[in-house]
Coordinates of C-alpha atoms and ligand atoms in Angstrom, one line a residue:
X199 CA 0.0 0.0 0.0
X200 CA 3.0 2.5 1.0
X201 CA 4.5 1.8 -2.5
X202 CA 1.4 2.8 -4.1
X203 CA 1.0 5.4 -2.0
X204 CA 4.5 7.1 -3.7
X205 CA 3.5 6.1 -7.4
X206 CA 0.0 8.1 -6.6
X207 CA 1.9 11.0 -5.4
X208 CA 4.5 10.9 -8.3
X209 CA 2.0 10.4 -11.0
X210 CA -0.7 13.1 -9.4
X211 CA 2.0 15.2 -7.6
X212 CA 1.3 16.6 -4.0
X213 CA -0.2 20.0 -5.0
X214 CA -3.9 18.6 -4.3
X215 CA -5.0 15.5 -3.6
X216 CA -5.5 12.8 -6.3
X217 CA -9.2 12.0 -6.6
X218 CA -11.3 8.6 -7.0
X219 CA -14.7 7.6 -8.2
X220 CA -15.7 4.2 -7.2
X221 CA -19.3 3.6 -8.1
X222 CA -20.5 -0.2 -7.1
X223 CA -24.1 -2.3 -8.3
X224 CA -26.0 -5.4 -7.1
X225 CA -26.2 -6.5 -3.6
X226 CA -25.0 -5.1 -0.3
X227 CA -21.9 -8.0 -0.8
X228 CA -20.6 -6.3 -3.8
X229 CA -21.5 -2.9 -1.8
X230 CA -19.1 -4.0 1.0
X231 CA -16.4 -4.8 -2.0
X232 CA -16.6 -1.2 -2.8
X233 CA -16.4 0.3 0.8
X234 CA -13.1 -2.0 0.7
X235 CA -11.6 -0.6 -2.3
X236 CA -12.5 2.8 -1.0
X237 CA -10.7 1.8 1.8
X238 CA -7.0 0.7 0.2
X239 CA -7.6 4.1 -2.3
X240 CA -8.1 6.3 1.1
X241 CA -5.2 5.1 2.2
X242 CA -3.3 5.2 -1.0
X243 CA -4.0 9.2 -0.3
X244 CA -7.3 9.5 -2.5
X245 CA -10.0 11.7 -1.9
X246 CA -13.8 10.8 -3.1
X247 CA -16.1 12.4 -6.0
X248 CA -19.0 11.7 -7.4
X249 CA -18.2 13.5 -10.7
X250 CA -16.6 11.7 -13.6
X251 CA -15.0 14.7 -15.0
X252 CA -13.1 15.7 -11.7
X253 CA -11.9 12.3 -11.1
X254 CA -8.4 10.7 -11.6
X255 CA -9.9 7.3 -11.2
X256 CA -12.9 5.9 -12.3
X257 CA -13.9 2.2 -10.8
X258 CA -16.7 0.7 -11.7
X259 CA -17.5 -2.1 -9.3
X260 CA -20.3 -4.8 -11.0
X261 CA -23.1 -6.4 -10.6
X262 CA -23.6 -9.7 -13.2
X263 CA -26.6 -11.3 -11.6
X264 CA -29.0 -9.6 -14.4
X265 CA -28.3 -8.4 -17.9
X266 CA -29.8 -4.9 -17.4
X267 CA -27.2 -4.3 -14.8
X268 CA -24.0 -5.5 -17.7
X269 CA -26.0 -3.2 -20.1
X270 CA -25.6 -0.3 -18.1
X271 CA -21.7 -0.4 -17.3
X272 CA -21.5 -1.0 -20.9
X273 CA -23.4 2.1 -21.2
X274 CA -21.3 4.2 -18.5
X275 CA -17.7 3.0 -20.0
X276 CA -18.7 4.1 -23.4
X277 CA -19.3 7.2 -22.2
X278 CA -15.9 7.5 -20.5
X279 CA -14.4 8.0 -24.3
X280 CA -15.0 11.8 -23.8
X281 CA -13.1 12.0 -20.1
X282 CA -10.1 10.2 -21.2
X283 CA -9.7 11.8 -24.2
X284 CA -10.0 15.1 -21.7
X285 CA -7.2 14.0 -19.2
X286 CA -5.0 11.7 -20.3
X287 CA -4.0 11.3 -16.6
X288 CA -7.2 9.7 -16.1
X289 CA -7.2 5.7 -15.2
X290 CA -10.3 3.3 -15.6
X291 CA -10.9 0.1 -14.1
X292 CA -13.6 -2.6 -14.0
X293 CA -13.9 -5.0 -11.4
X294 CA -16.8 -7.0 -9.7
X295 CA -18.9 -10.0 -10.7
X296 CA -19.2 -9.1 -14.4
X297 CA -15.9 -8.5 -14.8
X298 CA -15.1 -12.3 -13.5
X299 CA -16.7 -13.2 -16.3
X300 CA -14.4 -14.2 -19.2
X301 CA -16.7 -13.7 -22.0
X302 CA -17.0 -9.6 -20.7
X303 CA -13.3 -9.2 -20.2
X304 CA -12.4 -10.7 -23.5
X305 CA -15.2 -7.5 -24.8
X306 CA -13.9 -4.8 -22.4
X307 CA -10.5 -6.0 -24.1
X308 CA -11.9 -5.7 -27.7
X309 CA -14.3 -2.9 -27.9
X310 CA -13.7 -0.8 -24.9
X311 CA -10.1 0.4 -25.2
X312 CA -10.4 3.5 -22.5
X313 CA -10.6 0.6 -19.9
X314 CA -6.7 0.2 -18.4
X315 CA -7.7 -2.2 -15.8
X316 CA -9.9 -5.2 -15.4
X317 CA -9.9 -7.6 -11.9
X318 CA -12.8 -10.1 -10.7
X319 CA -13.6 -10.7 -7.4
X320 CA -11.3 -13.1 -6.7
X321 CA -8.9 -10.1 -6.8
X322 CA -10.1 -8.3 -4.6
X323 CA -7.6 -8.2 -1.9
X324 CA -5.0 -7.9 -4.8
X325 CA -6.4 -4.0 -5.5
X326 CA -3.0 -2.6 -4.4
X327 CA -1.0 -4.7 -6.8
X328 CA -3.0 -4.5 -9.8
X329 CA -3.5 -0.5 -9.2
X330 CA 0.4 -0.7 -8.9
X331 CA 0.8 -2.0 -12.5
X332 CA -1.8 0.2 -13.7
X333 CA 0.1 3.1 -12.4
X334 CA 3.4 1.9 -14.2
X335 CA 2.8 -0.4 -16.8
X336 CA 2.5 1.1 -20.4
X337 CA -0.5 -1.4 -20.7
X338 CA -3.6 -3.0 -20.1
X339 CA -4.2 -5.2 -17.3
X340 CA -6.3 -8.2 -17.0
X341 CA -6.7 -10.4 -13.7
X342 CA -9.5 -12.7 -13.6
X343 CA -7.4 -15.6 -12.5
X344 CA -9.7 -17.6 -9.8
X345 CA -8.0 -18.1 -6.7
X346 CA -11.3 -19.0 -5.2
X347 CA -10.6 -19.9 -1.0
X348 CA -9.0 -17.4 -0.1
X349 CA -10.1 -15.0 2.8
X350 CA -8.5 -11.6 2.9
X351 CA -8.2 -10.2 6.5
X352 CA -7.4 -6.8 7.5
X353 CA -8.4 -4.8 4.5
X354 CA -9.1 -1.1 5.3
X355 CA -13.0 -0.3 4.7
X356 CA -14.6 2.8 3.8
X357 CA -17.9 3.2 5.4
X358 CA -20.3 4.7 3.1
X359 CA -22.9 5.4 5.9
X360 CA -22.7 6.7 9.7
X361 CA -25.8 4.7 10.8
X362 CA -25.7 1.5 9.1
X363 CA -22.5 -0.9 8.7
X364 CA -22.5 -4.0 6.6
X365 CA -20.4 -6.6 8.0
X366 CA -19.7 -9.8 5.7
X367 CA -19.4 -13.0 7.6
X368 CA -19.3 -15.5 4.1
X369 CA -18.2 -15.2 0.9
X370 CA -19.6 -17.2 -2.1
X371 CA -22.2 -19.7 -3.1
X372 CA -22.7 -23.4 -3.2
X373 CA -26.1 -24.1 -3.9
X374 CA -26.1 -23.3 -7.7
X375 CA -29.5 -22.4 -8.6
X376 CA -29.7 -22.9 -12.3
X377 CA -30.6 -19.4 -13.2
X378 CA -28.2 -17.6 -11.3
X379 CA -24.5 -17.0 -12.1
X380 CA -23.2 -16.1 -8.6
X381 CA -21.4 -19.1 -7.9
X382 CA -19.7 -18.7 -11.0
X383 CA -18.1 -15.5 -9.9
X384 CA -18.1 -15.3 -6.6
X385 CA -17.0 -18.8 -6.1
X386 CA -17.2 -21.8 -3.3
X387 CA -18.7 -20.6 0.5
X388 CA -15.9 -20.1 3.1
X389 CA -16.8 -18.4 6.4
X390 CA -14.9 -15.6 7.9
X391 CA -13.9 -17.6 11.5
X392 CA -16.0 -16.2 14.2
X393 CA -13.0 -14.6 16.1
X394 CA -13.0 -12.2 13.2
X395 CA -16.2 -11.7 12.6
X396 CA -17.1 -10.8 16.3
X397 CA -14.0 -8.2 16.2
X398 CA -15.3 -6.2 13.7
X399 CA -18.8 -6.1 14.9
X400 CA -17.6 -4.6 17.9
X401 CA -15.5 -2.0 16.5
X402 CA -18.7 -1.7 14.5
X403 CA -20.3 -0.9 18.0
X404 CA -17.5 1.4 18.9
X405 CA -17.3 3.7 15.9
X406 CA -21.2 4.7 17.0
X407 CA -23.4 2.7 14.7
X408 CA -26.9 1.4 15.3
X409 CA -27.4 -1.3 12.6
X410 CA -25.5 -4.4 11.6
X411 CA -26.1 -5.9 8.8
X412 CA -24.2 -9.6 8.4
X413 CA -24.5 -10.3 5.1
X414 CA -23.8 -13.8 2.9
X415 CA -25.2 -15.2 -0.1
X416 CA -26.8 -18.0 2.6
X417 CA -26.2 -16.8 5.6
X418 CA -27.3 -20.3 7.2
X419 CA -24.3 -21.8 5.8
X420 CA -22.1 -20.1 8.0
X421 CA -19.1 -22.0 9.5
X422 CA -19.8 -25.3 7.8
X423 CA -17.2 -25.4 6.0
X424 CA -14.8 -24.4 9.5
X425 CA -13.8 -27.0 12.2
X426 CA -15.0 -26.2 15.2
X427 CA -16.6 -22.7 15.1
X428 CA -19.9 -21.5 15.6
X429 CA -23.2 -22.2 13.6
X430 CA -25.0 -19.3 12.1
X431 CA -27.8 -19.1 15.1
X432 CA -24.6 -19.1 17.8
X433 CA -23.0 -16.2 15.9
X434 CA -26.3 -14.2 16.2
X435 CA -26.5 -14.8 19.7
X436 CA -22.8 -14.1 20.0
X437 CA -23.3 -10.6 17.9
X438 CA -26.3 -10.0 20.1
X439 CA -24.4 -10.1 23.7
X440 CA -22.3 -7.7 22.3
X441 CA -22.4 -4.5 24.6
X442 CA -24.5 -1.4 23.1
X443 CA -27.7 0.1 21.8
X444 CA -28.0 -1.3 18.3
X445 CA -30.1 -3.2 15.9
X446 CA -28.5 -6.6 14.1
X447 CA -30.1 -7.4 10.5
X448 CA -28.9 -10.2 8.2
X449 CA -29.7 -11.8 5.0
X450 CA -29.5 -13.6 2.7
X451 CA -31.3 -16.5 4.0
X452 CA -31.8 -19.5 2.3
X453 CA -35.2 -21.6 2.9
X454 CA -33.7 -24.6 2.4
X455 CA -31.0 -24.4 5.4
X456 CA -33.2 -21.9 7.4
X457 CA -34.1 -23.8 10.7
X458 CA -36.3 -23.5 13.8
X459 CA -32.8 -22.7 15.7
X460 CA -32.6 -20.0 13.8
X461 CA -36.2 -18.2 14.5
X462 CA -35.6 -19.2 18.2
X463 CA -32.3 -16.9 18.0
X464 CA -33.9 -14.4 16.5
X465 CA -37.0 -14.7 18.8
X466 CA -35.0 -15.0 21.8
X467 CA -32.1 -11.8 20.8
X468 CA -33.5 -8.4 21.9
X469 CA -31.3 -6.4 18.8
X470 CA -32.4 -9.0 16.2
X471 CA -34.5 -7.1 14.1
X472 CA -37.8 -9.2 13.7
X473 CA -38.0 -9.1 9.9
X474 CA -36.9 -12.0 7.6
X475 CA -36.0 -11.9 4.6
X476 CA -36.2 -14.9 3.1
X477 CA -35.8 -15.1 -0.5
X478 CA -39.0 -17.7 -2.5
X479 CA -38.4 -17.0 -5.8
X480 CA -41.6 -19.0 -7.2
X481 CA -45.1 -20.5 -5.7
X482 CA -44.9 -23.2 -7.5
X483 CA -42.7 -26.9 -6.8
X484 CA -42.2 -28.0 -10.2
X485 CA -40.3 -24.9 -11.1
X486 CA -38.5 -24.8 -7.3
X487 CA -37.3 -28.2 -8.3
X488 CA -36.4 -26.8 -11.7
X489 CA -34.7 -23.9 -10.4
X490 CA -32.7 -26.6 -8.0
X491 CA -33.9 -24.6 -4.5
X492 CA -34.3 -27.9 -2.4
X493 CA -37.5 -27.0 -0.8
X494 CA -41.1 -27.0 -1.5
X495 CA -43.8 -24.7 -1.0
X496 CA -45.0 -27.1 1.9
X497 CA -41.5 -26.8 3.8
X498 CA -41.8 -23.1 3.5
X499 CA -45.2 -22.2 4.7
X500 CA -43.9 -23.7 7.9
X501 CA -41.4 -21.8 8.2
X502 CA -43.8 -18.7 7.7
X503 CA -45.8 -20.1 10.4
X504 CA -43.4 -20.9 12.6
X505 CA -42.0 -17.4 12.6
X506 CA -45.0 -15.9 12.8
X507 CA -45.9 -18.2 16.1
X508 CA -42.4 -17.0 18.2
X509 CA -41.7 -13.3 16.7
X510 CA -44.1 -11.2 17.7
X511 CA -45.0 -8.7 14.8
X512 CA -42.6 -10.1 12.4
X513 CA -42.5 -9.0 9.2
X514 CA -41.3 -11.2 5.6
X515 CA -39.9 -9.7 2.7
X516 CA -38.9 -11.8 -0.7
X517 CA -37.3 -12.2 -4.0
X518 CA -39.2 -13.3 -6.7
X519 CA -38.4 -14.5 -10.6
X520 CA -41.0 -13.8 -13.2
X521 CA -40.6 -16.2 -15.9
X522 CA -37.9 -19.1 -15.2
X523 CA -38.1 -21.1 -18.5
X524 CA -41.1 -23.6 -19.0
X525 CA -42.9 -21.4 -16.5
X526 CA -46.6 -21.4 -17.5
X527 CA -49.4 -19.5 -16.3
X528 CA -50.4 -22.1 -13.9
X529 CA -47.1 -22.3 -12.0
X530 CA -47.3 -18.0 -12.3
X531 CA -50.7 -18.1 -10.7
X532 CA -49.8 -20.3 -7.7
X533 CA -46.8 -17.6 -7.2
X534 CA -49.6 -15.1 -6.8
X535 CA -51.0 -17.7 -4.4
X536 CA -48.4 -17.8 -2.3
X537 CA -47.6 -14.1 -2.2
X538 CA -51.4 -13.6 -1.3
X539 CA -50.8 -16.6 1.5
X540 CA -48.1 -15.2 3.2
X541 CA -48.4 -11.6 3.0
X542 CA -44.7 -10.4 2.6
X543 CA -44.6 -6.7 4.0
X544 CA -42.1 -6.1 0.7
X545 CA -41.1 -7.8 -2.7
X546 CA -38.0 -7.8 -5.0
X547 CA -39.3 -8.9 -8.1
X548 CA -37.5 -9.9 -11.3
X549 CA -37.9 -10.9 -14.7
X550 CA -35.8 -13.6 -15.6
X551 CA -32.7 -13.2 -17.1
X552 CA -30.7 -15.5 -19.1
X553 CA -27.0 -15.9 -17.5
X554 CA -23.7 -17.2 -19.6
X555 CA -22.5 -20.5 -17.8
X556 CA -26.0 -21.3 -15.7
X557 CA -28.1 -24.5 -16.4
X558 CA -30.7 -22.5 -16.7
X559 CA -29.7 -21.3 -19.9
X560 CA -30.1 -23.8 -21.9
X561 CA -33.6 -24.9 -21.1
X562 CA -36.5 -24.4 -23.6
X563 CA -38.5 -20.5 -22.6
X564 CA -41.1 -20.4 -25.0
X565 CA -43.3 -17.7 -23.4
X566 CA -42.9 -14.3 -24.9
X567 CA -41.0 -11.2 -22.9
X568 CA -44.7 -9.7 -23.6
X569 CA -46.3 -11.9 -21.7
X570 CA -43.8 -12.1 -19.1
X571 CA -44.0 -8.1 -18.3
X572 CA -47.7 -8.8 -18.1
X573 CA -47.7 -10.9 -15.3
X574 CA -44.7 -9.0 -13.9
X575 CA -47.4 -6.5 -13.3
X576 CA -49.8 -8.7 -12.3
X577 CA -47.6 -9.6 -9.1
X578 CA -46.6 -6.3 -8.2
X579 CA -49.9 -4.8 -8.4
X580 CA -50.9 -8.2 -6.0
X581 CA -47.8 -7.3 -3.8
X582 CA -49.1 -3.3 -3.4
X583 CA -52.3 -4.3 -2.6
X584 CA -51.0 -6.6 0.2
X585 CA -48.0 -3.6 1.6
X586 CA -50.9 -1.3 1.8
X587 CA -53.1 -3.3 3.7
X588 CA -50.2 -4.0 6.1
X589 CA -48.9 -0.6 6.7
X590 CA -52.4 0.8 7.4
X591 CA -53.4 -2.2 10.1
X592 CA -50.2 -0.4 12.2
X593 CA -51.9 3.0 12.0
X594 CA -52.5 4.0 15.6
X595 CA -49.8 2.1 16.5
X596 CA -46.3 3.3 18.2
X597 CA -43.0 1.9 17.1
X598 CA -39.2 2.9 18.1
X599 CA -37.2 3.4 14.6
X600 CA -33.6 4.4 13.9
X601 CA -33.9 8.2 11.9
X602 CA -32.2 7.9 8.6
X603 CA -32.5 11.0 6.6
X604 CA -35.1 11.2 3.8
X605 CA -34.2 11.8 0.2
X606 CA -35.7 14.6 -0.2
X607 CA -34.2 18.4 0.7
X608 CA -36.1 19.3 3.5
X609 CA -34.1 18.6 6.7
X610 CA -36.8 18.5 9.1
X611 CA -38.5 15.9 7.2
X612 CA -36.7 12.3 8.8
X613 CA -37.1 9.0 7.7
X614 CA -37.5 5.8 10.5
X615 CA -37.0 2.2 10.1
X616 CA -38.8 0.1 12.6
X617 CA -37.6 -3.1 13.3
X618 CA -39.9 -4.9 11.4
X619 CA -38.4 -2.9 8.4
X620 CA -41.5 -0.4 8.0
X621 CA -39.8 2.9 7.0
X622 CA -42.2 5.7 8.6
X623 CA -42.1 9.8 7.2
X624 CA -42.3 12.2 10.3
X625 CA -40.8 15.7 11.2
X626 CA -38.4 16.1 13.6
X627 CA -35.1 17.7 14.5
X628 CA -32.1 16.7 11.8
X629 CA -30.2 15.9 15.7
X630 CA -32.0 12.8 15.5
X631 CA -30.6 11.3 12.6
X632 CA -28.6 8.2 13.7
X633 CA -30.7 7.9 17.1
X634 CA -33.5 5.6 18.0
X635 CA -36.7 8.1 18.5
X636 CA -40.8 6.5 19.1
X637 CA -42.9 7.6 16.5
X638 CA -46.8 7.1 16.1
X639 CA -48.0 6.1 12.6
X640 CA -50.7 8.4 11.8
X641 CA -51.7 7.1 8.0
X642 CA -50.2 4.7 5.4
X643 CA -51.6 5.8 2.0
X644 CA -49.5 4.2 -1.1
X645 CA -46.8 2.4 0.2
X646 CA -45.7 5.5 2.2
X647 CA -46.1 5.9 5.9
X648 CA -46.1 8.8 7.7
X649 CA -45.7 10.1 11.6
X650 CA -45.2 11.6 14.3
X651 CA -42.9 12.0 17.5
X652 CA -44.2 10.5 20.5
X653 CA -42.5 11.8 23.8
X654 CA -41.1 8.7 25.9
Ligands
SAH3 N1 -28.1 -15.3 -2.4 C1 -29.3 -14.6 -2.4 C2 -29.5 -13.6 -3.5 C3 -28.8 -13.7 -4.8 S1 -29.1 -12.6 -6.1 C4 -30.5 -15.7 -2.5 O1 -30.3 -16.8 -2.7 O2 -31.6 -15.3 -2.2 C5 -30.6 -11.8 -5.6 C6 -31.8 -12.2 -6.3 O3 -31.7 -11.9 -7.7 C7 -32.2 -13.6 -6.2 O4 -32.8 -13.9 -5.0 C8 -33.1 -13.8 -7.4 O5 -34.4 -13.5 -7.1 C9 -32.6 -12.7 -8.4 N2 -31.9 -13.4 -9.5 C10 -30.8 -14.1 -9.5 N3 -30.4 -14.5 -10.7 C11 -31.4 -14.1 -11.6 C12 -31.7 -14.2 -13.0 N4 -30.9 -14.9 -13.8 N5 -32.8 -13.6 -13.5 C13 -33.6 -12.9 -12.7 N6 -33.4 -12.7 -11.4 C14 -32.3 -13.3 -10.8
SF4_4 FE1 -27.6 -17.5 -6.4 FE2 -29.0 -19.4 -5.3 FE3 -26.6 -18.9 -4.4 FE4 -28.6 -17.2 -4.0 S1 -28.4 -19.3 -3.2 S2 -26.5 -16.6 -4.7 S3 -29.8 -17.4 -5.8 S4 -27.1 -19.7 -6.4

C-alpha cells in the first residue's frame, strides 16, 4: 500500500490530492467490496467524487446477476471516451462479478479500449497490486485468475454510511441455482472464522453505529465449511451479547437451510431485528425443483408459520423471478398464491434473465417477454395491494425506529425504520438522525407511511 501510495503521489504530484470515483451495483456484498476498495484508495492518499469529469480514477464495481445491470456499465464506460480523451492522466478500471466473467473481459479488451484495468472478485484483496501495475505499466491489465478460497483479512473499509455498517461473515455460493451466475463469480462458500467476525462487529459498536447488517449469499451456511466454530444461530447470539444500543439485520437467507434454531435466536435476541428476509423465488414446486432450490412450497409455509408463532410482529420480505423457462401460467398463478398466502410486508421482483455458464440457460422459454411483463405487473400490483393493507393495520400504533435522513431536501423531514423494516415519514429535528426516537403512525396511503414523534 506505502508503494502505491509514492506512485500516486508521483503520478498526481502533492499540490492537491489525487481524486477517485468508485461507483458499485448489485447486492450489499458487492457494496461491502466497494467500501473496501474505497478503503485501500483512502489510504493510497485518495480523496472521493462523485463526478466523472473531476476524477483521476474511475472504478466501476459490477453487478452480473441480471443483464440490465452488464447493459448499463456498458453504457457508462462508453461514455468515459470523452473523459479520457480530456485527461490523459485519467485511469479506468472494471472490477466485480461481471468483470469475472471471461466472455465480458475478452469484450472490455476488444471494444472498450479507454478501460486500463480489469480484476474479478477473486482479486479483490489484490487491488493494491494491480493498481500498482496500472500506475506503471504502459499497458492494459487483465486479472480474472480464480484463486477461489482465499479470505482476505485486515483490508481497510470505507464506510459509506454513519448509521448502518454491513459486515460480511461468508463469501460465495454453493447451492447453484440454475438461473443464477453467482457461484460462478463469486466462487465456493468459506466463512470468515468467528474470532474475526465478532472483532469487527464490535469495532462496528465502537465507531457509534446502530445497525448491523451480516451479510452472505446463505447466511445459514455459515461455519460449515470451518472445524469447530460457531453455527449461524450461535454467531447471532454471540453478535447480540455484544455490549450497546443497536439493531442486528442479516440476510441472505436461504429456505432450504433456514431452521427452527434459527427463528428461536432471533426470537430469543433483543437487537435482532424481527424481519426476515427470506428469499422464494416461485409459488410453485415444479419450477422450485427446476430452479434446483431444495425446498417446497409445503416446507416453507412452515417456516412462515413458525415465525409468525415465536416473533411477535414479524415481518417477511422476498425475492421473486418472473418467468424461469417452461414457467406457465399455472405455476405464475400459484406464485400469486403464495404471495397472497403469506403476505410479505415487501417484494423484490424480477424478470428472468438468461445468465452465460448457468443450467438455466439452456432450457426451452417459450413464453414471450410480452407476456412475461404482463404478469410481472400482475404480481406487483398483488404485492401493493398486500403492503398497503399491512402498513395501514399499524396505523394508531407506536413503534421505536432508527432516523435515517429522507431523500428529499427538506431537513426537518426524517425518515425511521422500525424493526420490522417499516420505514415511517415524520418531522423532527435533523439531531436525531442516527438515534433511536418512538414515533406514532398516523396514516399509510400508497406504500408511504407517515408520523409523528411521540415523547417517551
Ligand atoms: N443469495 C441470495 C441472493 C442472490 S441474487 C439468495 O439466494 O436469495 C438476488 C436475487 O436476484 C435472487 O434472489 C433472485 O431472485 C434474483 N436473480 C438471480 N439470478 C437471476 C436471474 N438470472 N434472473 C432474474 N433474477 C435473478
Ligand atoms: Fe444465487 Fe441461489 Fe446462491 Fe442465492 S443461493 S446466490 S440465488 S445460487
Amino acid at each position: 500500500m506505502k508503494k502505491c501510495a509514492e506512485l500516486v503521489l508521483r503520478r498526481y504530484g502533492d499540490h492537491r490530492s489525487p481524486m477517485a470515483l468508485v461507483r458499485s451495483y448489485g447486492c450489499q456484498q458487492n457494496v461491502n467490496d466497494g467500501e473496501k476498495i474505497m478503503g485501500m484508495l483512502s489510504e493510497m492518499g485518495f480523496g472521493f467524487t462523485d463526478d466523472v469529469n473531476a476524477a483521476d480514477v474511475i472504478l466501476y464495481n459490477t453487478c452480473a446477476v441480471r443483464e440490465n445491470a452488464e447493459k448499463k456499465v456498458f453504457g457508462f464506460v462508453g461514455e468515459l471516451s470523452h473523459c479520457k480523451a480530456r485527461n490523459e492522466n485519467l485511469l479506468v478500471g472494471l472490477c466485480g462479478c461481471m468483470a469475472q466473467q471471461e466472455h465480458i473481459s475478452a469484450k472490455i479488451k476488444k471494444s472498450y479500449p479507454q478501460v486500463d484495468f480489469v480484476f474479478g472478485t477473486h482479486a479483490l484483496y489484490r487491488f493494491p497490486e494491480i493498481f500498482c501495475k496500472a500506475l506503471t505499466e504502459h499497458q492494459r491489465i487483465f486479472d480474472i485468475e480464480n484463486s477461489d478460497g482465499i479470505i482476505a483479512e485486515g483490508i481497510p473499509v470505507r464506510r459509506l454510511g454513519k448509521i448502518q455498517a454491513s459486515l460480511p461473515i461468508m463469501y460465495g455460493c454453493n447451492n447453484f441455482c440454475t438461473y443464477c451466475v453467482v457461484p460462478l463469480v463469486r466462487g465456493r462458500e468459506r466463512s470468515r472464522s468467528s474470532k474475526d467476525v465478532l472483532q469487527e462487529a464490535r469495532e462496528i459498536v465502537a465507531a457509534g453505529y446502530r445497525e448491523i447488517m451480516l451479510l452472505g449469499q446463505n447466511v445459514n451456511s455459515y461455519g460449515k465449511d470451518l472445524d469447530n466454530d460457531l453455527s449461524f444461530p450461535e454467531l447471532l447470539r454471540a453478535v447480540n451479547d455484544i455490549p450497546g444500543d443497536f439493531r442486528i439485520r442479516f440476510m441472505t437467507s436461504h429456505p432450504k437451510d433456514c431452521t427452527k434454531e434459527l427463528i428461536d435466536a432471533v426470537a430469543e435476541c433483543n437487537k435482532i431485528c424481527n424481519h426476515i428476509h427470506l428469499p422464494v423465488q416461485s409459488g410453485s414446486d415444479r419450477i422450485l425443483k427446476l430452479m434446483n432450490r431444495h425446498y417446497t412450497t409445503e416446507e416453507y409455509f412452515s417456516l412462515i408459520d413458525y415465525a409468525r408463532e415465536k416473533i411477535p410482529d414479524v415481518m417477511f420480505s422476498s425475492d421473486i423471478i418472473v418467468g424461469f423457462p417452461g414457467e406457465t401460467h399455472e405455476d405464475f398463478l400459484e406464485t400469486i398464491n403464495l404471495v397472497q398466502k403469506v403476505r410479505y410486508a415487501s417484494l423484490f421482483t424480477f424478470i428472468y434473465s438468461k445468465r452465460v455458464g448457468t443450467k438455466a440457460a439452456s432450457m426451452e422459454d417459450p413464453v414471450s417477454a410480452s407476456e412475461k411483463s404482463k404478469w410481472f405487473q400482475e404480481l406487483l400490483d398483488v404485492q401493493r395491494k398486500i403492503t398497503d393493507e399491512l402498513y395501514r393495520d399499524c396505523v394508531g400504533r407506536t413503534y421505536r425506529v432508527l432516523v435515517e435522513r429522507t431523500g428529499d431536501h427538506d431537513d426537518y423531514l426524517l425518515a425511521g425504520r422500525t424493526e420490522n423494516n417499516i420505514i415511517i415519514d415524520f418531522e423532527g429535528d435533523p439531531s436525531l438522525v442516527g438515534e433511536f426516537a418512538m414515533v406514532e403512525i398516523v396514516s399509510a396511503n400508497n406504500r408511504s407511511v407517515r408520523g409523528k414523534l411521540v415523547n417517551e
